[in-house]
CSV table of C-alpha atoms in Angstrom, one decimal:
chain,number,residue,atom,x,y,z
A,5,MET,CA,37.9,-26.3,126.9
A,6,LEU,CA,38.0,-29.8,128.5
A,7,LEU,CA,40.2,-32.0,126.7
A,8,LEU,CA,40.2,-35.7,126.7
A,9,PHE,CA,43.4,-37.5,124.7
A,10,TRP,CA,43.3,-41.1,124.1
A,11,PRO,CA,46.9,-42.7,123.2
A,12,ALA,CA,48.7,-43.5,120.5
A,13,VAL,CA,52.0,-45.0,119.3
A,14,LEU,CA,53.9,-43.0,117.4
A,15,LEU,CA,55.9,-44.6,114.6
A,16,ALA,CA,58.7,-43.6,112.3
A,17,ALA,CA,57.2,-41.7,109.4
A,18,GLN,CA,56.4,-43.2,106.1
A,19,ARG,CA,57.6,-42.4,102.4
A,20,PRO,CA,55.6,-39.9,100.8
A,21,ILE,CA,52.5,-41.3,98.8
A,22,PRO,CA,53.1,-40.9,95.2
A,23,ALA,CA,51.0,-38.6,93.0
A,24,PRO,CA,47.9,-40.0,92.0
A,25,PRO,CA,47.7,-41.1,88.2
A,26,GLY,CA,47.0,-38.6,85.7
A,27,PHE,CA,45.4,-39.1,82.3
A,28,ASN,CA,42.9,-37.7,79.6
A,29,ALA,CA,39.6,-36.7,80.8
A,30,SER,CA,37.7,-33.9,81.2
A,31,SER,CA,36.8,-34.7,84.9
A,32,TYR,CA,37.6,-37.1,87.6
A,33,ILE,CA,37.3,-38.0,91.3
A,34,LEU,CA,38.2,-40.7,93.6
A,35,LEU,CA,36.9,-40.9,97.2
A,36,ASP,CA,36.2,-43.1,99.8
A,37,ALA,CA,33.0,-43.8,100.6
A,38,ASN,CA,32.6,-44.1,104.1
A,39,SER,CA,35.2,-41.1,105.4
A,40,GLY,CA,34.7,-39.1,102.5
A,41,ARG,CA,38.0,-38.4,101.9
A,42,VAL,CA,38.9,-37.3,98.1
A,43,LEU,CA,42.1,-39.2,97.3
A,44,ALA,CA,42.1,-37.8,93.7
A,45,GLU,CA,40.5,-35.2,91.6
A,46,LYS,CA,40.9,-33.1,88.5
A,47,ASN,CA,38.4,-30.2,87.9
A,48,PRO,CA,35.7,-32.1,90.1
A,49,ASP,CA,32.9,-29.2,90.5
A,50,GLU,CA,33.2,-28.7,86.7
A,51,ARG,CA,29.5,-28.3,85.3
A,52,LEU,CA,29.5,-31.5,82.7
A,53,GLU,CA,27.1,-33.5,80.4
A,54,PRO,CA,26.9,-36.7,82.1
A,55,ALA,CA,25.2,-38.6,79.5
A,56,SER,CA,23.3,-42.2,81.3
A,57,ILE,CA,25.1,-41.5,84.4
A,58,THR,CA,22.0,-39.5,84.8
A,59,LYS,CA,20.1,-42.5,85.1
A,60,LEU,CA,22.0,-42.9,89.2
A,61,MET,CA,19.4,-40.3,90.1
A,62,THR,CA,16.4,-41.4,88.0
A,63,THR,CA,17.0,-44.7,90.2
A,64,TYR,CA,17.6,-43.0,93.4
A,65,VAL,CA,14.2,-41.3,92.9
A,66,VAL,CA,12.3,-44.8,92.2
A,67,TYR,CA,13.9,-46.3,95.0
A,68,LYS,CA,12.8,-43.4,97.6
A,69,ALA,CA,9.2,-43.5,95.7
A,70,LEU,CA,9.5,-47.5,96.6
A,71,ALA,CA,10.5,-47.0,100.2
A,72,ASP,CA,7.9,-44.4,101.0
A,73,GLY,CA,5.2,-46.5,99.6
A,74,HIS,CA,4.3,-44.3,96.5
A,75,ILE,CA,4.7,-47.3,93.9
A,76,ARG,CA,4.9,-51.0,94.6
A,77,ILE,CA,7.8,-53.2,92.8
A,78,GLU,CA,4.9,-55.2,91.5
A,79,ASP,CA,3.1,-52.4,89.7
A,80,GLU,CA,2.5,-53.0,86.1
A,81,VAL,CA,3.7,-49.9,83.8
A,82,LEU,CA,1.0,-48.6,80.9
A,83,VAL,CA,3.9,-47.8,78.5
A,84,SER,CA,3.6,-44.7,76.5
A,85,GLU,CA,4.1,-43.6,73.2
A,86,LYS,CA,7.1,-41.5,74.2
A,87,ALA,CA,8.8,-43.8,76.3
A,88,TRP,CA,8.6,-46.3,73.2
A,89,ARG,CA,9.8,-43.9,70.8
A,90,MET,CA,12.8,-43.2,72.9
A,91,GLU,CA,16.2,-42.4,71.1
A,92,GLY,CA,19.6,-44.1,72.0
A,93,SER,CA,19.9,-47.0,74.2
A,94,ARG,CA,16.9,-48.8,74.7
A,95,MET,CA,15.1,-52.0,77.0
A,96,PHE,CA,12.9,-52.7,73.9
A,97,ILE,CA,9.3,-52.0,75.8
A,98,GLU,CA,6.5,-51.8,73.3
A,99,VAL,CA,3.7,-49.1,73.2
A,100,GLY,CA,0.7,-49.9,74.8
A,101,LYS,CA,1.9,-52.7,76.9
A,102,ARG,CA,2.2,-53.2,80.6
A,103,VAL,CA,5.9,-53.6,82.2
A,104,ARG,CA,6.6,-54.0,85.7
A,105,VAL,CA,8.3,-51.8,87.7
A,106,ASP,CA,11.0,-54.4,88.7
A,107,ASP,CA,11.8,-55.1,85.5
A,108,LEU,CA,12.1,-51.5,84.4
A,109,ILE,CA,14.7,-50.7,86.9
A,110,LYS,CA,16.5,-53.7,85.5
A,111,GLY,CA,16.1,-51.9,82.1
A,112,VAL,CA,17.6,-48.8,83.7
A,113,VAL,CA,20.6,-50.2,85.6
A,114,ILE,CA,21.8,-52.9,83.1
A,115,GLN,CA,20.5,-51.7,79.8
A,116,SER,CA,20.7,-48.2,80.6
A,117,GLY,CA,17.3,-48.1,78.3
A,118,ASN,CA,15.8,-44.7,78.0
A,119,ASP,CA,12.3,-46.1,77.0
A,120,ALA,CA,12.4,-47.7,80.5
A,121,SER,CA,14.0,-44.3,82.0
A,122,VAL,CA,10.6,-42.5,80.4
A,123,ALA,CA,8.2,-45.0,81.4
A,124,ILE,CA,9.1,-45.1,84.9
A,125,ALA,CA,9.4,-41.5,85.4
A,126,GLU,CA,6.2,-40.9,83.7
A,127,HIS,CA,4.6,-43.9,86.4
A,128,VAL,CA,6.3,-42.0,89.3
A,129,ALA,CA,5.6,-38.3,88.4
A,130,GLY,CA,2.9,-38.3,85.9
A,131,SER,CA,5.3,-37.1,83.4
A,132,GLU,CA,9.1,-37.2,82.6
A,133,SER,CA,9.3,-33.0,83.2
A,134,ALA,CA,7.5,-33.5,87.2
A,135,PHE,CA,10.2,-36.3,87.5
A,136,ALA,CA,13.0,-34.5,86.6
A,137,ASN,CA,12.0,-31.9,88.8
A,138,MET,CA,12.0,-34.5,91.9
A,139,MET,CA,15.1,-35.5,90.6
A,140,ASN,CA,16.6,-31.8,91.6
A,141,ALA,CA,14.6,-31.9,95.0
A,142,GLU,CA,16.9,-35.0,95.8
A,143,ALA,CA,20.1,-33.2,94.1
A,144,GLU,CA,19.4,-30.4,96.5
A,145,ALA,CA,19.0,-32.6,99.6
A,146,LEU,CA,22.2,-34.3,98.8
A,147,GLY,CA,24.2,-30.7,98.6
A,148,MET,CA,24.8,-31.6,94.6
A,149,SER,CA,25.5,-27.8,93.9
A,150,ASN,CA,26.4,-28.7,90.2
A,151,THR,CA,23.9,-30.5,88.8
A,152,HIS,CA,20.8,-29.8,87.4
A,153,PHE,CA,18.2,-32.2,85.6
A,154,VAL,CA,15.9,-31.8,82.2
A,155,ASN,CA,15.0,-35.1,81.7
A,156,ALA,CA,15.3,-38.9,83.5
A,157,THR,CA,17.6,-40.1,80.2
A,158,GLY,CA,20.7,-38.1,80.3
A,159,LEU,CA,19.9,-36.8,76.3
A,160,PRO,CA,21.8,-33.7,75.8
A,161,ASP,CA,20.4,-30.2,76.9
A,162,PRO,CA,22.4,-27.1,77.8
A,163,ASP,CA,20.4,-27.1,81.0
A,164,HIS,CA,21.3,-30.6,82.1
A,165,TYR,CA,24.3,-31.8,84.0
A,166,MET,CA,26.2,-33.0,86.9
A,167,SER,CA,29.9,-32.9,88.5
A,168,ALA,CA,32.1,-35.4,89.4
A,169,ARG,CA,32.3,-34.5,92.6
A,170,ASP,CA,28.3,-34.7,93.1
A,171,THR,CA,28.3,-38.0,91.1
A,172,ALA,CA,30.4,-39.6,93.6
A,173,THR,CA,28.2,-38.0,96.3
A,174,LEU,CA,24.6,-39.7,94.6
A,175,SER,CA,26.6,-42.7,94.2
A,176,ALA,CA,27.3,-43.2,97.8
A,177,ALA,CA,24.1,-42.1,98.8
A,178,ILE,CA,22.5,-44.9,96.9
A,179,ILE,CA,25.1,-47.4,98.1
A,180,ARG,CA,24.5,-46.2,101.6
A,181,GLU,CA,20.6,-45.5,102.1
A,182,PHE,CA,19.5,-48.4,99.7
A,183,PRO,CA,22.2,-51.4,99.7
A,184,ASP,CA,19.6,-54.3,98.9
A,185,ASP,CA,18.6,-52.7,95.6
A,186,TYR,CA,22.3,-51.6,94.9
A,187,ALA,CA,23.4,-55.3,94.4
A,188,LEU,CA,21.5,-54.9,90.9
A,189,TYR,CA,24.4,-52.7,89.7
A,190,SER,CA,26.5,-55.9,89.8
A,191,ASP,CA,24.5,-57.7,87.4
A,192,LYS,CA,26.3,-58.4,84.4
A,193,GLU,CA,23.2,-58.8,82.0
A,194,PHE,CA,19.4,-58.7,81.4
A,195,ASP,CA,17.1,-60.6,79.3
A,196,PHE,CA,13.6,-58.9,78.3
A,197,ASN,CA,11.4,-59.5,75.4
A,198,GLY,CA,13.6,-62.5,73.9
A,199,ILE,CA,16.7,-60.0,73.9
A,200,THR,CA,19.7,-59.9,75.9
A,201,GLN,CA,21.7,-57.2,77.0
A,202,ARG,CA,25.1,-56.7,78.6
A,203,ASN,CA,26.0,-54.3,81.1
A,204,ARG,CA,28.5,-52.0,79.4
A,205,ASN,CA,30.8,-51.4,82.8
A,206,LYS,CA,33.5,-53.5,81.2
A,207,LEU,CA,35.0,-53.6,85.1
A,208,LEU,CA,32.4,-55.9,86.0
A,209,TRP,CA,34.3,-58.6,84.2
A,210,SER,CA,38.0,-57.3,84.7
A,211,ASP,CA,37.9,-56.5,88.6
A,212,ASP,CA,35.9,-58.9,91.0
A,213,SER,CA,36.0,-56.2,93.6
A,214,VAL,CA,33.9,-53.8,91.5
A,215,ASP,CA,30.2,-53.9,92.1
A,216,GLY,CA,28.6,-51.1,90.3
A,217,LEU,CA,27.5,-48.2,89.2
A,218,LYS,CA,27.1,-46.8,85.5
A,219,THR,CA,28.4,-45.9,82.3
A,220,GLY,CA,27.4,-42.7,80.2
A,221,TYR,CA,28.1,-41.8,76.6
A,222,THR,CA,27.0,-39.2,73.9
A,223,LYS,CA,29.3,-37.7,71.4
A,224,SER,CA,29.4,-34.5,73.2
A,225,ALA,CA,29.4,-35.6,76.5
A,226,GLY,CA,32.4,-38.4,75.7
A,227,TYR,CA,32.7,-41.8,77.5
A,228,CYS,CA,31.7,-41.4,81.5
A,229,LEU,CA,32.0,-43.9,84.4
A,230,ALA,CA,31.1,-44.1,87.8
A,231,ALA,CA,32.4,-47.3,89.5
A,232,SER,CA,32.8,-48.7,92.7
A,233,ALA,CA,34.6,-51.2,94.6
A,234,VAL,CA,35.0,-52.8,98.0
A,235,ARG,CA,38.6,-54.4,99.1
A,236,ASP,CA,38.7,-55.8,102.6
A,237,GLY,CA,36.0,-53.5,103.9
A,238,MET,CA,37.2,-50.3,102.3
A,239,ARG,CA,34.9,-48.9,99.6
A,240,LEU,CA,36.2,-46.7,97.2
A,241,ILE,CA,34.0,-44.8,94.4
A,242,SER,CA,36.1,-43.4,91.3
A,243,VAL,CA,33.9,-41.2,88.7
A,244,VAL,CA,35.6,-40.7,84.9
A,245,MET,CA,33.8,-38.2,82.9
A,246,GLY,CA,34.4,-37.1,79.3
A,247,ALA,CA,37.0,-39.8,78.4
A,248,ASP,CA,37.9,-40.7,74.7
A,249,GLY,CA,36.8,-44.2,74.4
A,250,ALA,CA,34.7,-46.7,76.4
A,251,ARG,CA,38.3,-48.9,76.9
A,252,ALA,CA,39.6,-45.6,78.2
A,253,ARG,CA,37.1,-44.6,80.9
A,254,ALA,CA,37.1,-48.1,82.4
A,255,THR,CA,41.4,-48.4,82.1
A,256,HIS,CA,41.3,-44.6,83.9
A,257,SER,CA,38.6,-46.1,86.4
A,258,GLN,CA,40.4,-49.2,87.5
A,259,ALA,CA,43.8,-46.7,87.5
A,260,LEU,CA,42.1,-44.6,90.3
A,261,LEU,CA,40.7,-47.6,92.2
A,262,SER,CA,44.0,-49.3,92.6
A,263,TYR,CA,45.8,-46.4,93.5
A,264,GLY,CA,43.3,-45.8,96.2
A,265,PHE,CA,43.3,-49.5,97.6
A,266,ARG,CA,47.4,-49.3,97.1
A,267,PHE,CA,48.1,-46.5,99.3
A,268,TYR,CA,45.2,-46.1,101.3
A,269,GLU,CA,43.3,-47.6,104.3
A,270,THR,CA,40.5,-46.7,106.1
A,271,HIS,CA,39.2,-47.4,109.5
A,272,ARG,CA,36.0,-47.1,111.9
A,273,ILE,CA,37.3,-45.2,114.7
A,274,TYR,CA,33.7,-44.5,116.5
A,275,GLU,CA,30.3,-46.5,116.1
A,276,VAL,CA,27.4,-44.2,116.6
A,277,GLY,CA,25.8,-44.8,119.7
A,278,GLU,CA,29.4,-45.5,121.3
A,279,GLN,CA,29.9,-43.7,124.8
A,280,LEU,CA,33.0,-41.5,124.0
A,281,ALA,CA,33.0,-39.4,127.3
A,282,LEU,CA,31.1,-39.0,130.5
A,283,PRO,CA,31.0,-35.4,131.3
A,284,ARG,CA,29.5,-33.5,134.5
A,285,VAL,CA,26.2,-31.8,133.6
A,286,TRP,CA,25.4,-28.7,135.8
A,287,LYS,CA,21.8,-28.1,137.3
A,288,GLY,CA,20.5,-31.8,136.1
A,289,ASP,CA,18.5,-34.5,137.4
A,290,LYS,CA,21.4,-36.5,136.6
A,291,GLU,CA,25.7,-35.4,137.5
A,292,ASN,CA,26.9,-37.1,134.0
A,293,VAL,CA,25.7,-37.4,130.8
A,294,PRO,CA,27.2,-39.9,128.1
A,295,VAL,CA,28.4,-38.2,124.7
A,296,GLY,CA,29.3,-39.6,121.4
A,297,THR,CA,29.0,-39.3,117.7
A,298,GLU,CA,25.9,-38.3,115.5
A,299,GLU,CA,27.5,-40.7,113.0
A,300,THR,CA,29.8,-43.8,113.0
A,301,LEU,CA,33.2,-42.2,112.4
A,302,TYR,CA,35.4,-43.5,109.6
A,303,VAL,CA,38.9,-42.2,108.5
A,304,THR,CA,41.1,-42.8,105.4
A,305,ILE,CA,44.7,-42.6,106.1
A,306,PRO,CA,48.2,-43.7,104.5
A,307,ARG,CA,49.0,-47.4,104.7
A,308,GLY,CA,50.8,-48.4,107.8
A,309,GLN,CA,49.9,-45.1,109.9
A,310,TYR,CA,47.4,-46.6,112.0
A,311,ASP,CA,48.7,-46.5,114.7
A,312,ASN,CA,50.0,-42.9,114.5
A,313,LEU,CA,46.2,-42.0,114.6
A,314,LYS,CA,45.3,-39.6,117.7
A,315,ALA,CA,41.9,-38.5,119.2
A,316,ARG,CA,40.3,-36.4,121.8
A,317,MET,CA,37.1,-34.8,122.9
A,318,GLU,CA,36.6,-31.2,123.2
A,319,LEU,CA,33.9,-30.5,125.5
A,320,GLY,CA,32.8,-27.4,127.0
A,321,SER,CA,33.9,-26.3,130.2
A,322,ARG,CA,30.3,-26.7,131.4
A,323,VAL,CA,27.6,-28.7,130.4
A,324,MET,CA,24.4,-27.4,131.5
A,325,ALA,CA,21.0,-29.2,131.9
A,326,PRO,CA,18.2,-29.3,130.4
A,327,LEU,CA,19.7,-31.3,127.7
A,328,GLY,CA,17.9,-33.1,124.8
A,329,ARG,CA,19.2,-36.1,123.3
A,330,GLY,CA,21.4,-35.3,120.2
A,331,GLN,CA,22.5,-32.0,121.4
A,332,GLU,CA,25.8,-31.1,120.6
A,333,VAL,CA,28.0,-30.5,123.6
A,334,GLY,CA,31.5,-30.6,121.8
A,335,GLU,CA,33.6,-32.2,119.1
A,336,ALA,CA,35.7,-35.3,118.6
A,337,VAL,CA,38.7,-34.4,116.7
A,338,VAL,CA,40.9,-36.9,115.1
A,339,SER,CA,44.8,-36.3,114.0
A,340,LEU,CA,47.5,-37.9,112.4
A,341,GLU,CA,51.1,-37.2,113.6
A,342,GLY,CA,49.9,-33.7,114.8
A,343,LYS,CA,47.5,-32.7,111.9
A,344,GLU,CA,44.2,-32.6,112.0
A,345,ILE,CA,42.2,-35.0,109.7
A,346,ASP,CA,38.5,-35.4,110.9
A,347,ARG,CA,36.2,-33.4,113.1
A,348,GLN,CA,32.7,-34.3,114.2
A,349,PRO,CA,30.2,-33.1,116.5
A,350,LEU,CA,29.8,-34.9,120.0
A,351,VAL,CA,26.0,-35.2,121.2
A,352,ALA,CA,24.3,-36.0,124.6
A,353,LEU,CA,23.3,-39.6,123.8
A,354,ARG,CA,20.2,-39.3,126.7
A,355,PRO,CA,18.0,-36.3,127.8
A,356,VAL,CA,18.9,-34.8,131.0
A,357,PRO,CA,16.2,-32.8,132.4
A,358,GLU,CA,16.7,-29.9,134.5
A,359,GLY,CA,17.3,-31.0,138.1
A,360,GLY,CA,15.0,-30.0,141.3
A,361,LEU,CA,15.4,-27.0,143.6
A,362,TRP,CA,18.0,-28.1,145.8
A,363,ARG,CA,20.2,-29.3,142.7
A,364,GLN,CA,20.0,-26.4,141.0
A,365,THR,CA,20.8,-24.2,144.1
A,366,VAL,CA,23.6,-26.4,145.1
A,367,ASP,CA,25.0,-26.2,141.6
A,368,THR,CA,24.9,-22.6,141.5
A,369,VAL,CA,26.4,-22.2,144.4
A,370,LEU,CA,29.3,-24.8,143.2
A,371,LEU,CA,29.7,-22.5,139.9
A,372,TRP,CA,30.1,-19.3,141.8
A,373,LEU,CA,32.7,-20.6,143.9
A,374,GLU,CA,34.5,-21.9,140.9
């Protein structure tokens, strides 16, 4: 393998980072939204009842339907008797009345309305059960291997479950894919039909860096909260499931977020499409090809250790034409004090077709002589 090293300044090692906070909850996770690094966890893959955290997937499917043009934000949805009769938290829509899609989304996100969730599910898919199938398809596409939905609300069912890790994965997808829609998760209240209800995410009032996401509660699930915050460009996501009270879920989430921001920092190492190397291409119509990462590369490291980072490009000893744009030709490897912390594919940033007969003949001879 051909190794291309980027220089780094080595500094004295810092004191070890303390263990993350521990508390009484069934499961929790803390991760960086950009790098995907997990900073704290407890039973992160345990399948648990998610309660209204389910509605993160409800809105994700709705955002997809809007983006694909299957529904429109100004659509007026006829409220069914099933939606109107939903128990638990409600938006207080009325049977037989029409409600705009954008109001229903607010009712789901801010008021956690079970009635709004069913109404919009029926509008998107025809029935709540068909909508649940769409939810499961999106969960599979996101790699949420410990998740299964049977409804759009999160009301208890033995076959309805999520894990903390899957919840964090879904939260990151909403933030990444629908940033404009995600802004709604920071709204503190919504007035509909003369009734004002407040967002149940208490962190929105106590921490200005928090801008979402969703609470959940049933007697069997306990108190749950998926939260996200941004400080100095670093976004963290925490998920707490099965806490013993509304105050506890907020306190535990705040403790996780504060721990992550205090002891870690995230850096963007390479931009997507940035040329990182220019290797020789054999038998192509060009002698070299620019290569870079498929996605923007972030790393999360202990605070104060940025100057200890080292990156290298590992390229195959022979890069052969033809090459398609995006074809993998090696890997970018990032290490901290000799320990590998990330590895991403290196791909061709432009295609390189086969060269003419003369170029192929010359390169064949040169390869024989190596």
